[in-house]
Short mmCIF file of C-alpha atoms in Angstrom, two decimals:
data_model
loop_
_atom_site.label_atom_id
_atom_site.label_comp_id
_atom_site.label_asym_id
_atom_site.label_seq_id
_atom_site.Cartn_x
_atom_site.Cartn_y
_atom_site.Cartn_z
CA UNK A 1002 8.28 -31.15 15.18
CA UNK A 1003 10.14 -32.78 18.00
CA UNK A 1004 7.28 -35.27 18.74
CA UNK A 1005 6.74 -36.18 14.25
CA UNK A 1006 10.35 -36.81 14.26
CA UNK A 1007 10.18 -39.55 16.74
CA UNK A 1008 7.22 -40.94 15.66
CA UNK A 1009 8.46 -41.08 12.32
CA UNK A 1010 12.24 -42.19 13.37
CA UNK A 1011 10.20 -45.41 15.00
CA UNK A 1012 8.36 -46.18 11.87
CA UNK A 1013 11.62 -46.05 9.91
CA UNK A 1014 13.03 -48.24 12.24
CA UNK A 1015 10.40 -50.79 12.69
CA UNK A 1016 9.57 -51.03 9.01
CA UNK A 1017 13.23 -50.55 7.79
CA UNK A 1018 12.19 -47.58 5.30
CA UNK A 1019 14.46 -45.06 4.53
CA UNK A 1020 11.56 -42.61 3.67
CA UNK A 1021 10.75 -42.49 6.77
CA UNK A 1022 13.95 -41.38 8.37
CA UNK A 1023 14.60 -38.96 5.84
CA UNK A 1024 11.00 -37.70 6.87
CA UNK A 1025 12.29 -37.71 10.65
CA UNK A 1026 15.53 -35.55 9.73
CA UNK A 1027 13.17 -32.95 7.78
CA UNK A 1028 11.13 -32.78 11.17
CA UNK A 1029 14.46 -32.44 12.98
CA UNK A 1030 15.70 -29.53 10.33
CA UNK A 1031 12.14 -28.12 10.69
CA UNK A 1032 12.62 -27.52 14.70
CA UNK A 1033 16.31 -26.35 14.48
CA UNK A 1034 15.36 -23.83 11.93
CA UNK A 1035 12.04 -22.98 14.28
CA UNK A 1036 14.78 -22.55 17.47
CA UNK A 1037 17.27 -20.60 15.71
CA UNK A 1038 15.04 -18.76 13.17
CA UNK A 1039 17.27 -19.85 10.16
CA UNK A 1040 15.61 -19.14 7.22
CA UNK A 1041 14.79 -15.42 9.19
CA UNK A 1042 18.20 -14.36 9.47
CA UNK A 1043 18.88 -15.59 5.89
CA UNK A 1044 16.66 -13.52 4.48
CA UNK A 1045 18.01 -10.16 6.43
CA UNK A 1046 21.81 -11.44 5.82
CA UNK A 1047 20.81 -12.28 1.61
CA UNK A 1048 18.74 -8.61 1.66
CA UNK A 1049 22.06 -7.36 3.61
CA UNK A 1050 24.52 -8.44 1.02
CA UNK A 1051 23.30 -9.83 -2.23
CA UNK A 1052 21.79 -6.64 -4.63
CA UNK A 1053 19.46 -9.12 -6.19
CA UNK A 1054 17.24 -9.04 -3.02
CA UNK A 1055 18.12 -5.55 -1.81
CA UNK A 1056 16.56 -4.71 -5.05
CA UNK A 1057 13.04 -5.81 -4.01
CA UNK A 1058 13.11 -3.13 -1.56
CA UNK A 1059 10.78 -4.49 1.29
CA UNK A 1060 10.07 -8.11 -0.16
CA UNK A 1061 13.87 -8.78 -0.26
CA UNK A 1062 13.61 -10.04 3.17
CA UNK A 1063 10.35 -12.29 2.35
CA UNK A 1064 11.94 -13.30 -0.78
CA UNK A 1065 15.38 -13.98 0.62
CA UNK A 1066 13.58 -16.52 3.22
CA UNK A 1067 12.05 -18.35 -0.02
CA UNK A 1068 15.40 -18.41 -1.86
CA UNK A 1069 17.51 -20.09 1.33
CA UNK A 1070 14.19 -22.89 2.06
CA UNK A 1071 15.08 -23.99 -1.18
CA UNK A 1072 18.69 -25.11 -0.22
CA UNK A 1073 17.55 -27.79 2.22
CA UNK A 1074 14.27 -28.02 0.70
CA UNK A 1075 16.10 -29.51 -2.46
CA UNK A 1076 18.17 -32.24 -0.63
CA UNK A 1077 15.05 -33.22 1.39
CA UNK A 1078 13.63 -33.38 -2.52
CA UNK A 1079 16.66 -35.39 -3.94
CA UNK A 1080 16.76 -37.73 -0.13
CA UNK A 1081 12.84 -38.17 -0.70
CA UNK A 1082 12.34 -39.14 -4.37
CA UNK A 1083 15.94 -41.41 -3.57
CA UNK A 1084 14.40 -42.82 -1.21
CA UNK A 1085 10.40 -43.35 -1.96
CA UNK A 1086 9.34 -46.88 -4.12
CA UNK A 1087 6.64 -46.76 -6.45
CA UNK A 1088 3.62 -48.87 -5.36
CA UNK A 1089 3.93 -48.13 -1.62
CA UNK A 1090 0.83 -46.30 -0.67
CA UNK A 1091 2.85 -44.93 2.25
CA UNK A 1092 5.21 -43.31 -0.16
CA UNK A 1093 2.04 -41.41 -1.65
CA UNK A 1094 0.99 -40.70 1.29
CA UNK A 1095 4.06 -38.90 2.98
CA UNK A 1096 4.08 -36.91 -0.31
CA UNK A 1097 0.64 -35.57 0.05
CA UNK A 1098 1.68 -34.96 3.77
CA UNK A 1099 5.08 -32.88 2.84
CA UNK A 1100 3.03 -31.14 -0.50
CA UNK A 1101 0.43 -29.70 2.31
CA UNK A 1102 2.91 -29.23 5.20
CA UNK A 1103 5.36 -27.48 2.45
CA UNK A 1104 2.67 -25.12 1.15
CA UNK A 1105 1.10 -23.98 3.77
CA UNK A 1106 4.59 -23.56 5.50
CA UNK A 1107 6.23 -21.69 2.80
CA UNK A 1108 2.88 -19.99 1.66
CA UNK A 1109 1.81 -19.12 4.97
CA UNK A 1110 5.42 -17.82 5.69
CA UNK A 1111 5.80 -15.68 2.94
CA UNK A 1112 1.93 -14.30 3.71
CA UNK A 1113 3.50 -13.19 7.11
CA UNK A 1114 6.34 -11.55 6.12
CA UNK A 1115 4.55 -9.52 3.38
CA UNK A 1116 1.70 -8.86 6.48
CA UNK A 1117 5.14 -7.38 8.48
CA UNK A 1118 5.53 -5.41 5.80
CA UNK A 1119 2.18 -3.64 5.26
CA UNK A 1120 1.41 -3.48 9.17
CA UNK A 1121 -1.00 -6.29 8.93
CA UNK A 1122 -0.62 -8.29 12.18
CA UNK A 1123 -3.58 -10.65 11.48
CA UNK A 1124 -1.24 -12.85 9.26
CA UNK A 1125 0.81 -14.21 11.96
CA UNK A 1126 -2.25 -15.93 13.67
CA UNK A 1127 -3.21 -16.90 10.50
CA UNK A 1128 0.57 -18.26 9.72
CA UNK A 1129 0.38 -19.98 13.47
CA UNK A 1130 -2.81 -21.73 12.82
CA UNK A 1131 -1.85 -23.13 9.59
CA UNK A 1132 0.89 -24.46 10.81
CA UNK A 1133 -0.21 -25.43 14.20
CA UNK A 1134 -3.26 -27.65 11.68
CA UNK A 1135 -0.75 -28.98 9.28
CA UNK A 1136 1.28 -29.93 12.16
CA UNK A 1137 -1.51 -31.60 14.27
CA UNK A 1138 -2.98 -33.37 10.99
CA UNK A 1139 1.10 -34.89 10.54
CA UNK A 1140 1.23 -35.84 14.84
CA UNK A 1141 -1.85 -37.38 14.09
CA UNK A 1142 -0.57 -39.37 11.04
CA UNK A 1143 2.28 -40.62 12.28
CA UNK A 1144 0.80 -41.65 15.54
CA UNK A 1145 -1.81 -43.85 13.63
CA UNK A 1146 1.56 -45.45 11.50
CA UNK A 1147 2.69 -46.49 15.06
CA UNK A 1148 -0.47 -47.74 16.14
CA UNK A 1149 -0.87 -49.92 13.04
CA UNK A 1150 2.96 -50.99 13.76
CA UNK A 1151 2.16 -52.13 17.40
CA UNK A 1152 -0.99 -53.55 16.21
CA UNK A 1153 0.72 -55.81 13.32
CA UNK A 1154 3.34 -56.82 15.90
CA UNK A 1155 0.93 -58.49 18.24
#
């Protein structure tokens, strides 16, 4: 996440698009929640104290997760769409990027909590793979942006 961040934090700043910082603070968000496990202790603290998710007995947990990605998941939504412009092939891009990276992320997650809860250890190599793909195929995007950047610059 560290290294996407960057990558995209340099493209923001050598093209002067805002998507692409925005893009570089979700990165950033996405390795602070990775070191302090967040969204985990969300979803024990909304299971803890909120009946709603107590109520769906084992999923609460999963399900609590969900509800508190949504929080920064909608102001990276409202930064994004503020900050995309229609026409810029980019712009699609990074969408189709964030749609993948966000589903499989989410998806995946969920997969592995419901996996804790049925004794199913298979899901969190499944989870890590996912993510370790979706993260490669982004390093590998952003990398090419920067190459292109140099390249124009010569």
């Amino acid at each position: 996440s560290f290294v996407i961040a960057m990558l995209a934090a340099g493209v923001a700043r050598r093209r002067g698009d805002g998507l692409f910082a925005v893009v570089a603070m979700l990165f950033l968000y996405v390795l602070l929640d990775d070191f302090l496990r967040l969204h985990e202790r969300a979803g024990i603290w909304l299971t803890d104290n909120l009946a709603l998710f107590a109520a769906a007995g084992a999923l609460g947990h999963a399900l609590g997760e969900l509800a508190y990605l949504c929080v920064p998941g909608g102001f990276a939504l409202v930064a994004l769409v503020a900050s995309s412009r229609r026409g810029n092939d980019l712009h699609g891009e990074i969408a189709v990027l964030l749609g993948v990276l966000t589903t499989a992320g989410l998806g995946l997650d969920f997969l592995h909590s419901v996996g804790g809860i049925f004794h199913w250890p298979g899901l969190g190599l499944i989870e890590g793979s996912g993510e370790l793909f979706v993260f490669s195929l982004a390093t590998a995007y952003f990398i090419a942006l920067s190459r292109a950047d140099q390249m124009s610059a010569k």
